[in-house]
């Protein structure tokens, strides 16, 4: 039978006033899938598109895909491609219109720059000069240092964490799993900003070198070429992270009054090494410095993931009635510097503070990067088995190496 010249499988299109297929997208980049039966190749900007499958008996063998990038906001841009069948060439066209609205579903992909502003300045990232990307783990000889990988930003659904349902998984069990993980955070805090996603991707041990050095971040439920690796499946060692800490600034709800600054903080969901040295994932309260005039909060981060500005809506009953330290205690708690007694709904503000607790607080207050790997300084602070959630040996060791605290060893 005679082959249809081509069919645009993705993104979904309509016929515009010029009679051309057009897709309205909320992103500066888009995947394009073309079904071209019996085609030998599809070319876009001189590069050959990939096939979904290289098995000729597979239904996806005739589907080719490529990515269009750098779509300007508020512009309809023509995407020209060529289908090759033997000696015959068929010209194709698709119009992509980037609506550029900072709402759930918005996406943005960009190369590494010293300063990045995204989603109408709702996110700002500042990188120190000469910052690159690298693989987080040290188990391989190659750290995959690169300046060529791209960052992906997204505004995610507050419940599911999904950014783009057309691209991300449709597995209900995977989505429910993600929902449960995102819902597991302190009930005393409520969101006052969108749920932001920032990602530079992952690099695995057997990764293709070109893909490792020139690849990009992915959406939280987006599959990688090697299979499913949703945001909660990732291993800490495989994460692509910046070589230097990054300054992150987020906008929060403008209705929040300026005097409420002490109750605002940033929550970060990512894969990290916990206090026992195990790779885990979850929310962490990472604090932040508030600028009430600009409705922004700024914090230093060492890796990417989900970020959201949170507001402390409830305190502890033994703090609310405290006669002289209520505001200070609530500030320490809201910024993630000091927490309640483990297994208790009470803060117990009148109890004595230990040396370990105080040092842990100092490291958090002064935002000192953790430095604890290798031989530890103190034999009585080598793990957190006796900490009761109140101090952390990693912070004590960091303080010791920074010259803040000494002991008898």
Coordinates of N, CA, C and O in Angstrom, one line a residue, residues 220-401:
X220 N 10.3 15.0 36.6 CA 10.3 14.1 37.7 C 9.8 12.7 37.5 O 10.3 11.7 38.0
X221 N 8.8 12.5 36.6 CA 8.4 11.2 36.2 C 8.7 10.8 34.8 O 8.2 9.9 34.2
X222 N 9.7 11.5 34.2 CA 10.1 11.2 32.8 C 11.1 10.0 32.8 O 12.0 9.9 33.6
X223 N 10.9 9.1 31.9 CA 11.7 7.9 31.8 C 13.1 8.3 31.2 O 13.1 9.3 30.3
X224 N 14.1 7.7 31.6 CA 15.4 7.9 30.9 C 15.6 6.8 29.9 O 14.8 5.8 29.8
X225 N 16.6 6.9 29.0 CA 16.7 5.9 27.9 C 16.9 4.5 28.4 O 16.5 3.5 27.7
X226 N 17.4 4.3 29.6 CA 17.6 3.0 30.1 C 16.4 2.4 30.9 O 16.5 1.3 31.4
X227 N 15.3 3.1 30.9 CA 14.2 2.6 31.6 C 13.6 3.7 32.6 O 14.1 4.8 32.7
X228 N 12.7 3.2 33.5 CA 12.0 4.1 34.4 C 13.0 4.5 35.5 O 13.7 3.7 36.1
X229 N 13.1 5.8 35.8 CA 13.9 6.3 36.9 C 13.2 7.6 37.4 O 13.7 8.7 37.1
X230 N 12.1 7.4 38.1 CA 11.4 8.6 38.5 C 12.1 9.3 39.7 O 13.1 8.7 40.2
X231 N 11.7 10.4 40.1 CA 12.4 11.2 41.1 C 12.7 10.5 42.3 O 13.7 10.7 43.0
X232 N 11.9 9.5 42.8 CA 12.1 8.8 44.0 C 12.9 7.5 43.8 O 13.1 6.8 44.7
X233 N 13.2 7.2 42.5 CA 14.1 6.0 42.2 C 15.5 6.3 42.2 O 16.4 5.4 42.1
X234 N 15.9 7.6 42.2 CA 17.3 7.9 41.9 C 18.2 7.6 43.0 O 17.8 7.7 44.2
X235 N 19.4 7.3 42.7 CA 20.5 7.0 43.6 C 21.3 8.3 43.8 O 21.7 9.0 42.8
X236 N 21.7 8.6 45.0 CA 22.5 9.8 45.3 C 23.7 9.9 44.5 O 24.1 11.0 44.0
X237 N 24.4 8.8 44.3 CA 25.7 8.8 43.5 C 25.5 9.1 42.1 O 26.4 9.7 41.4
X238 N 24.3 8.9 41.5 CA 24.1 9.1 40.1 C 23.7 10.5 39.8 O 23.6 10.9 38.6
X239 N 23.3 11.3 40.8 CA 22.8 12.6 40.5 C 23.9 13.5 39.9 O 25.1 13.5 40.3
X240 N 23.5 14.4 39.0 CA 24.4 15.4 38.4 C 24.2 16.7 39.3 O 23.1 17.2 39.4
X241 N 25.3 17.2 39.8 CA 25.2 18.3 40.8 C 26.2 19.4 40.3 O 27.1 19.1 39.5
X242 N 26.1 20.6 40.8 CA 27.1 21.6 40.5 C 28.3 21.4 41.3 O 28.3 20.9 42.4
X243 N 29.5 21.8 40.8 CA 30.7 21.7 41.5 C 30.9 22.7 42.6 O 31.7 22.4 43.5
X244 N 30.1 23.7 42.6 CA 30.1 24.7 43.7 C 28.6 24.9 44.1 O 27.7 24.7 43.4
X245 N 28.4 25.4 45.4 CA 27.1 25.7 45.8 C 26.5 26.7 45.0 O 27.1 27.6 44.4
X246 N 25.1 26.7 44.9 CA 24.4 27.6 44.0 C 23.4 28.4 44.9 O 22.8 27.9 45.8
X247 N 23.3 29.7 44.5 CA 22.4 30.5 45.3 C 21.0 30.5 44.6 O 20.9 30.9 43.4
X248 N 20.0 30.0 45.3 CA 18.7 29.9 44.8 C 17.8 30.9 45.4 O 17.7 31.0 46.6
X249 N 17.0 31.7 44.6 CA 16.0 32.6 45.1 C 14.7 32.3 44.5 O 14.5 32.1 43.3
X250 N 13.7 32.2 45.4 CA 12.3 31.9 45.0 C 11.4 33.0 45.4 O 11.5 33.6 46.5
X251 N 10.4 33.2 44.5 CA 9.3 34.2 44.9 C 8.2 33.4 45.7 O 7.9 32.3 45.3
X252 N 7.6 34.1 46.6 CA 6.5 33.5 47.3 C 5.2 34.4 47.2 O 5.3 35.5 46.7
X253 N 4.1 33.9 47.7 CA 2.8 34.6 47.6 C 2.9 36.1 48.1 O 3.3 36.3 49.2
X254 N 2.5 37.0 47.2 CA 2.6 38.4 47.6 C 1.7 38.8 48.7 O 1.8 39.9 49.2
X255 N 0.7 38.0 49.0 CA -0.2 38.3 50.1 C 0.3 38.1 51.5 O -0.2 38.6 52.5
X256 N 1.5 37.5 51.6 CA 2.1 37.3 52.9 C 2.7 38.6 53.4 O 3.5 39.3 52.7
X257 N 2.3 39.0 54.6 CA 2.7 40.3 55.1 C 4.2 40.3 55.5 O 4.8 39.2 55.8
X258 N 4.8 41.4 55.5 CA 6.3 41.5 55.7 C 6.7 41.0 57.1 O 7.8 40.5 57.2
X259 N 5.9 41.2 58.1 CA 6.2 40.8 59.4 C 6.3 39.3 59.6 O 6.7 38.8 60.6
X260 N 5.8 38.6 58.6 CA 5.7 37.1 58.7 C 7.0 36.4 58.2 O 7.1 35.2 58.1
X261 N 8.1 37.2 57.9 CA 9.3 36.7 57.4 C 9.9 35.6 58.2 O 10.5 34.6 57.7
X262 N 9.7 35.7 59.6 CA 10.4 34.7 60.4 C 9.7 33.3 60.3 O 10.3 32.3 60.7
X263 N 8.6 33.2 59.7 CA 7.9 31.9 59.5 C 8.0 31.3 58.1 O 7.4 30.3 57.8
X264 N 8.8 32.0 57.3 CA 9.0 31.5 55.9 C 10.3 30.7 55.8 O 11.3 31.1 56.4
X265 N 10.3 29.6 55.0 CA 11.4 28.8 54.8 C 11.3 28.1 53.4 O 10.3 28.1 52.8
X266 N 12.4 27.4 53.0 CA 12.4 26.6 51.8 C 12.5 25.2 52.2 O 13.3 24.8 53.0
X267 N 11.6 24.4 51.6 CA 11.7 22.9 51.7 C 12.2 22.4 50.4 O 11.9 22.8 49.3
X268 N 13.1 21.4 50.6 CA 13.8 20.8 49.4 C 13.6 19.3 49.5 O 13.9 18.6 50.5
X269 N 13.1 18.7 48.3 CA 13.0 17.3 48.2 C 14.0 16.8 47.2 O 14.0 17.2 46.1
X270 N 14.9 15.9 47.7 CA 15.9 15.3 46.8 C 16.4 14.0 47.4 O 16.0 13.6 48.4
X271 N 17.3 13.4 46.7 CA 18.0 12.2 47.1 C 19.3 12.7 47.8 O 20.1 13.4 47.3
X272 N 19.5 12.2 49.1 CA 20.6 12.6 49.8 C 21.1 11.5 50.7 O 20.5 10.5 50.9
X273 N 22.3 11.8 51.3 CA 22.9 10.8 52.3 C 22.4 11.2 53.7 O 22.6 12.3 54.1
X274 N 21.7 10.3 54.4 CA 21.2 10.6 55.7 C 22.3 10.6 56.8 O 23.4 10.3 56.5
X275 N 21.9 10.8 58.0 CA 22.9 10.9 59.1 C 23.5 9.5 59.4 O 24.5 9.5 60.1
X276 N 23.0 8.4 58.8 CA 23.6 7.1 59.0 C 24.4 6.7 57.8 O 24.9 5.6 57.8
X277 N 24.5 7.6 56.8 CA 25.3 7.3 55.7 C 24.6 6.6 54.6 O 25.2 6.1 53.6
X278 N 23.3 6.5 54.7 CA 22.5 5.7 53.7 C 21.8 6.7 52.7 O 21.4 7.8 53.1
X279 N 21.7 6.3 51.5 CA 21.0 7.1 50.5 C 19.5 7.0 50.7 O 18.9 5.9 50.8
X280 N 18.9 8.2 50.8 CA 17.5 8.2 51.1 C 16.9 9.4 50.3 O 17.6 10.1 49.7
X281 N 15.6 9.5 50.3 CA 15.0 10.7 49.7 C 13.8 11.2 50.5 O 13.2 10.5 51.3
X282 N 13.6 12.5 50.4 CA 12.5 13.1 51.2 C 12.7 14.6 51.3 O 13.6 15.2 50.7
X283 N 11.8 15.2 52.1 CA 11.8 16.7 52.3 C 12.8 17.1 53.4 O 12.9 16.4 54.4
X284 N 13.5 18.2 53.2 CA 14.3 18.8 54.2 C 14.0 20.3 54.3 O 13.9 20.9 53.3
X285 N 13.9 20.8 55.5 CA 13.8 22.2 55.7 C 15.2 22.8 55.7 O 16.0 22.6 56.5
X286 N 15.4 23.7 54.6 CA 16.8 24.2 54.4 C 16.8 25.7 54.7 O 17.9 26.3 54.5
X287 N 15.8 26.3 55.3 CA 15.8 27.7 55.7 C 15.8 28.7 54.6 O 15.2 28.4 53.5
X288 N 16.5 29.8 54.8 CA 16.5 30.8 53.7 C 16.4 32.2 54.3 O 15.9 32.4 55.4
X289 N 17.0 33.2 53.6 CA 17.0 34.6 54.0 C 15.9 35.3 53.2 O 15.8 35.3 52.0
X290 N 15.0 35.9 53.9 CA 13.8 36.5 53.3 C 14.0 38.0 53.0 O 14.6 38.7 53.8
X291 N 13.5 38.4 51.8 CA 13.5 39.8 51.5 C 12.0 40.2 51.4 O 11.4 40.0 50.3
X292 N 11.4 40.7 52.4 CA 10.0 41.0 52.4 C 9.5 42.0 51.4 O 8.4 42.0 50.9
X293 N 10.4 43.0 51.0 CA 10.1 44.0 50.0 C 9.9 43.3 48.6 O 9.1 43.8 47.8
X294 N 10.7 42.3 48.3 CA 10.6 41.7 47.0 C 9.8 40.4 47.0 O 9.6 39.7 46.0
X295 N 9.3 40.0 48.2 CA 8.6 38.7 48.4 C 9.5 37.5 47.9 O 9.0 36.7 47.1
X296 N 10.8 37.5 48.3 CA 11.7 36.4 47.9 C 12.4 35.8 49.1 O 12.5 36.5 50.1
X297 N 12.8 34.6 48.9 CA 13.7 34.0 49.9 C 14.8 33.3 49.2 O 14.7 32.7 48.1
X298 N 16.0 33.5 49.8 CA 17.3 33.0 49.1 C 18.0 32.0 50.0 O 18.1 32.2 51.2
X299 N 18.5 30.9 49.4 CA 19.2 29.9 50.1 C 20.2 29.3 49.2 O 20.1 29.3 48.0
X300 N 21.3 28.8 49.8 CA 22.3 28.1 49.1 C 22.0 26.6 49.0 O 21.6 26.0 50.0
X301 N 22.2 26.0 47.8 CA 21.9 24.6 47.6 C 23.1 23.9 47.0 O 23.8 24.5 46.2
X302 N 23.2 22.6 47.3 CA 24.3 21.9 46.7 C 23.9 20.9 45.6 O 24.7 20.3 44.9
X303 N 22.6 20.7 45.5 CA 22.0 19.9 44.4 C 20.6 20.3 44.1 O 20.0 21.2 44.8
X304 N 20.0 19.6 43.2 CA 18.7 20.1 42.7 C 17.6 19.2 43.2 O 17.8 18.4 44.0
X305 N 16.4 19.3 42.6 CA 15.2 18.5 43.0 C 14.0 19.4 43.1 O 13.8 20.4 42.3
X306 N 13.0 19.1 43.9 CA 11.9 19.9 44.2 C 12.2 21.0 45.2 O 12.9 20.7 46.2
X307 N 11.6 22.2 45.0 CA 11.8 23.3 46.0 C 10.4 23.9 46.1 O 9.7 24.1 45.2
X308 N 10.1 24.3 47.4 CA 8.8 25.1 47.6 C 9.0 25.9 48.8 O 9.6 25.5 49.8
X309 N 8.5 27.2 48.7 CA 8.5 28.1 49.9 C 7.3 27.7 50.8 O 6.2 27.5 50.3
X310 N 7.6 27.5 52.1 CA 6.6 27.1 53.0 C 6.5 28.1 54.2 O 7.4 28.9 54.5
X311 N 5.3 28.1 54.7 CA 4.9 29.1 55.8 C 4.5 28.2 57.0 O 3.7 27.4 56.9
X312 N 5.1 28.5 58.2 CA 4.8 27.8 59.4 C 3.4 28.3 59.9 O 3.3 29.5 60.4
X313 N 2.4 27.5 59.9 CA 1.1 27.9 60.3 C 0.8 27.5 61.8 O -0.2 28.1 62.4
X314 N 1.6 26.6 62.3 CA 1.3 26.1 63.7 C 2.6 26.0 64.5 O 3.6 25.7 63.9
X315 N 2.5 26.3 65.7 CA 3.7 26.1 66.6 C 3.4 25.0 67.7 O 2.5 24.3 67.5
X316 N 4.2 25.0 68.7 CA 4.0 24.0 69.8 C 3.3 24.7 71.0 O 3.6 25.9 71.3
X317 N 2.5 24.0 71.7 CA 1.7 24.6 72.7 C 2.6 25.1 73.9 O 2.2 26.1 74.6
X318 N 3.7 24.5 74.1 CA 4.6 25.0 75.1 C 5.5 26.1 74.7 O 6.4 26.6 75.4
X319 N 5.4 26.5 73.4 CA 6.2 27.6 72.9 C 5.3 28.9 72.8 O 5.7 30.0 73.1
X320 N 4.0 28.7 72.3 CA 3.1 29.8 72.2 C 2.9 30.6 73.4 O 2.8 31.8 73.4
X321 N 3.0 29.9 74.6 CA 2.8 30.6 75.8 C 4.1 31.0 76.5 O 4.1 31.6 77.6
X322 N 5.2 30.8 75.8 CA 6.5 31.2 76.4 C 6.6 32.7 76.6 O 6.3 33.4 75.7
X323 N 7.0 33.1 77.8 CA 6.9 34.5 78.1 C 8.0 35.4 77.5 O 7.8 36.6 77.3
X324 N 9.2 34.9 77.1 CA 10.2 35.8 76.6 C 10.9 35.3 75.3 O 11.5 36.1 74.6
X325 N 10.8 34.1 74.9 CA 11.5 33.6 73.8 C 10.7 33.0 72.6 O 11.2 32.4 71.8
X326 N 9.4 33.3 72.7 CA 8.5 32.7 71.7 C 8.9 33.0 70.3 O 9.1 32.0 69.5
X327 N 9.2 34.2 69.9 CA 9.5 34.6 68.5 C 10.8 33.9 68.1 O 11.0 33.4 67.0
X328 N 11.8 34.0 69.0 CA 13.1 33.4 68.7 C 13.1 31.9 68.5 O 13.7 31.3 67.5
X329 N 12.3 31.2 69.3 CA 12.2 29.7 69.2 C 11.5 29.4 67.9 O 11.9 28.5 67.2
X330 N 10.4 30.1 67.6 CA 9.6 29.8 66.4 C 10.5 30.1 65.2 O 10.3 29.4 64.2
X331 N 11.3 31.1 65.2 CA 12.2 31.3 64.1 C 13.2 30.2 63.9 O 13.4 29.7 62.8
X332 N 13.8 29.7 65.0 CA 14.7 28.6 64.9 C 14.0 27.4 64.3 O 14.6 26.6 63.5
X333 N 12.8 27.1 64.8 CA 12.1 25.9 64.3 C 11.7 26.1 62.8 O 11.8 25.2 62.0
X334 N 11.1 27.3 62.5 CA 10.6 27.5 61.1 C 11.7 27.4 60.1 O 11.5 27.0 59.0
X335 N 12.9 27.8 60.5 CA 14.1 27.7 59.5 C 14.8 26.4 59.5 O 15.8 26.3 58.8
X336 N 14.3 25.4 60.3 CA 14.9 24.1 60.3 C 16.2 24.0 61.1 O 17.0 23.1 60.9
X337 N 16.5 25.0 61.9 CA 17.7 25.1 62.7 C 17.6 24.2 63.9 O 18.6 23.6 64.4
X338 N 16.4 24.2 64.5 CA 16.2 23.4 65.8 C 14.8 22.8 65.7 O 13.8 23.4 65.3
X339 N 14.7 21.5 66.1 CA 13.4 20.9 66.1 C 13.0 20.4 67.5 O 13.6 20.7 68.5
X340 N 11.8 19.8 67.6 CA 11.2 19.4 68.9 C 11.9 18.1 69.3 O 12.7 17.5 68.6
X341 N 11.7 17.7 70.5 CA 12.2 16.4 71.0 C 11.6 15.3 70.2 O 10.4 15.3 69.9
X342 N 12.4 14.4 69.8 CA 12.0 13.2 69.0 C 10.8 12.5 69.7 O 10.9 12.2 70.9
X343 N 9.8 12.1 68.9 CA 8.7 11.4 69.5 C 7.8 12.2 70.4 O 7.0 11.7 71.1
X344 N 7.9 13.6 70.3 CA 7.1 14.4 71.2 C 6.5 15.5 70.4 O 7.0 16.0 69.4
X345 N 5.3 16.0 70.8 CA 4.7 17.1 70.2 C 5.0 18.4 71.0 O 4.3 19.4 70.8
X346 N 6.0 18.3 71.8 CA 6.4 19.4 72.6 C 7.8 19.9 72.2 O 8.7 19.1 71.9
X347 N 8.1 21.2 72.3 CA 9.4 21.7 72.1 C 10.3 21.6 73.3 O 11.5 21.5 73.2
X348 N 9.7 21.8 74.5 CA 10.4 21.8 75.8 C 11.5 22.9 75.8 O 12.7 22.6 75.9
X349 N 11.1 24.1 75.7 CA 12.0 25.2 75.6 C 12.8 25.5 76.9 O 13.9 26.1 76.9
X350 N 12.4 25.0 78.0 CA 13.1 25.2 79.3 C 14.2 24.2 79.6 O 14.9 24.3 80.6
X351 N 14.3 23.1 78.8 CA 15.3 22.1 79.0 C 16.6 22.6 78.6 O 16.8 23.4 77.7
X352 N 17.6 22.0 79.3 CA 19.0 22.4 79.0 C 19.4 21.9 77.6 O 18.9 20.9 77.1
X353 N 20.3 22.6 76.9 CA 20.8 22.3 75.6 C 22.2 21.6 75.7 O 23.0 22.1 76.5
X354 N 22.4 20.6 75.0 CA 23.7 19.9 75.0 C 24.7 20.6 74.1 O 24.4 21.4 73.2
X355 N 26.0 20.3 74.3 CA 27.1 20.9 73.5 C 26.9 20.4 72.0 O 27.0 21.2 71.1
X356 N 26.5 19.2 71.8 CA 26.3 18.7 70.5 C 25.1 19.4 69.8 O 25.2 19.7 68.6
X357 N 24.0 19.7 70.5 CA 22.9 20.4 69.9 C 23.3 21.8 69.5 O 23.0 22.3 68.4
X358 N 24.1 22.5 70.4 CA 24.5 23.8 70.1 C 25.4 23.9 68.9 O 25.2 24.8 68.1
X359 N 26.3 23.0 68.8 CA 27.2 23.0 67.6 C 26.5 22.7 66.4 O 26.7 23.4 65.3
X360 N 25.5 21.8 66.4 CA 24.7 21.5 65.2 C 24.0 22.7 64.8 O 23.9 23.0 63.6
X361 N 23.4 23.5 65.7 CA 22.7 24.7 65.4 C 23.6 25.7 64.8 O 23.3 26.4 63.8
X362 N 24.8 25.9 65.3 CA 25.8 26.9 64.8 C 26.1 26.6 63.3 O 26.2 27.6 62.5
X363 N 26.4 25.4 63.0 CA 26.7 25.0 61.6 C 25.6 25.4 60.7 O 25.7 25.9 59.6
X364 N 24.3 25.1 61.1 CA 23.2 25.4 60.3 C 23.0 26.9 60.2 O 22.7 27.5 59.1
X365 N 23.1 27.7 61.3 CA 22.9 29.1 61.3 C 23.9 29.8 60.3 O 23.5 30.7 59.6
X366 N 25.2 29.4 60.4 CA 26.2 30.0 59.6 C 26.3 29.4 58.2 O 27.2 29.7 57.4
X367 N 25.4 28.4 57.9 CA 25.3 27.8 56.6 C 26.7 27.3 56.1 O 27.1 27.5 55.0
X368 N 27.3 26.5 57.0 CA 28.7 26.0 56.6 C 28.5 24.6 55.9 O 27.8 23.8 56.4
X369 N 29.1 24.5 54.7 CA 28.9 23.2 54.0 C 29.4 22.1 54.8 O 30.5 22.2 55.5
X370 N 28.7 20.9 54.8 CA 29.1 19.8 55.6 C 30.4 19.2 55.1 O 30.7 19.1 53.9
X371 N 31.3 18.9 56.1 CA 32.6 18.3 55.8 C 32.9 17.3 56.9 O 33.4 17.7 57.9
X372 N 32.7 16.0 56.6 CA 32.8 15.0 57.7 C 33.3 13.7 57.2 O 33.5 12.8 58.0
X373 N 33.6 13.6 55.9 CA 34.1 12.3 55.4 C 35.5 12.0 55.8 O 36.3 12.9 56.0
X374 N 35.8 10.7 56.1 CA 37.1 10.3 56.5 C 37.2 10.1 58.0 O 36.2 9.9 58.7
X375 N 38.4 10.2 58.6 CA 38.6 10.0 60.0 C 37.9 11.1 60.8 O 38.1 12.3 60.5
X376 N 37.1 10.7 61.8 CA 36.4 11.7 62.6 C 37.2 12.1 63.8 O 38.1 11.4 64.3
X377 N 36.9 13.3 64.3 CA 37.7 13.9 65.4 C 37.4 13.4 66.8 O 38.3 13.1 67.6
X378 N 36.1 13.2 67.1 CA 35.7 12.8 68.4 C 35.1 11.4 68.5 O 34.3 11.0 67.7
X379 N 35.6 10.6 69.4 CA 35.2 9.2 69.6 C 33.8 9.1 70.1 O 33.1 8.0 70.0
X380 N 33.3 10.1 70.8 CA 32.0 10.1 71.4 C 30.9 10.7 70.4 O 29.8 11.0 70.8
X381 N 31.3 11.1 69.2 CA 30.4 11.7 68.2 C 30.7 11.1 66.9 O 31.0 11.8 65.9
X382 N 30.7 9.8 66.8 CA 31.0 9.1 65.5 C 29.8 8.6 64.8 O 29.9 8.1 63.7
X383 N 28.6 8.6 65.4 CA 27.4 8.3 64.8 C 26.2 9.0 65.5 O 26.5 9.7 66.5
X384 N 25.0 8.8 65.1 CA 23.9 9.4 65.7 C 23.0 8.5 66.6 O 21.9 8.8 66.8
X385 N 23.6 7.4 67.0 CA 22.8 6.4 67.7 C 22.3 6.9 69.1 O 21.3 6.5 69.6
X386 N 23.0 7.9 69.7 CA 22.6 8.5 71.0 C 22.1 9.9 70.8 O 21.9 10.6 71.8
X387 N 21.9 10.4 69.6 CA 21.6 11.8 69.4 C 20.2 12.1 69.7 O 19.8 13.3 70.0
X388 N 19.3 11.1 69.6 CA 17.8 11.3 69.9 C 17.3 12.4 68.9 O 16.3 13.1 69.3
X389 N 17.9 12.5 67.7 CA 17.4 13.5 66.8 C 17.7 15.0 67.1 O 17.3 15.9 66.4
X390 N 18.5 15.2 68.1 CA 18.8 16.6 68.5 C 20.1 17.1 68.1 O 20.3 18.3 67.9
X391 N 21.1 16.2 67.9 CA 22.4 16.7 67.3 C 22.8 15.7 66.2 O 22.2 14.6 66.0
X392 N 23.8 16.0 65.4 CA 24.2 15.2 64.3 C 25.7 15.3 64.2 O 26.3 16.3 64.2
X393 N 26.3 14.1 64.2 CA 27.8 14.0 64.2 C 28.4 14.7 63.0 O 29.5 15.2 63.0
X394 N 27.7 14.7 61.9 CA 28.2 15.3 60.7 C 28.4 16.8 60.9 O 29.4 17.4 60.4
X395 N 27.5 17.4 61.6 CA 27.6 18.9 61.9 C 28.7 19.1 62.9 O 29.5 20.1 62.9
X396 N 28.8 18.2 63.9 CA 29.9 18.4 64.9 C 31.3 18.2 64.3 O 32.2 19.0 64.5
X397 N 31.4 17.3 63.4 CA 32.7 17.1 62.7 C 33.0 18.3 61.8 O 34.1 18.8 61.7
X398 N 32.0 18.8 61.1 CA 32.2 20.0 60.3 C 32.6 21.2 61.1 O 33.6 21.9 60.7
X399 N 32.1 21.4 62.3 CA 32.4 22.4 63.2 C 33.9 22.3 63.7 O 34.6 23.2 63.8
X400 N 34.3 21.0 63.9 CA 35.6 20.8 64.4 C 36.6 21.1 63.3 O 37.7 21.8 63.6
X401 N 36.3 20.8 62.1 CA 37.3 21.0 61.0 C 37.3 22.5 60.6 O 38.2 23.0 60.0

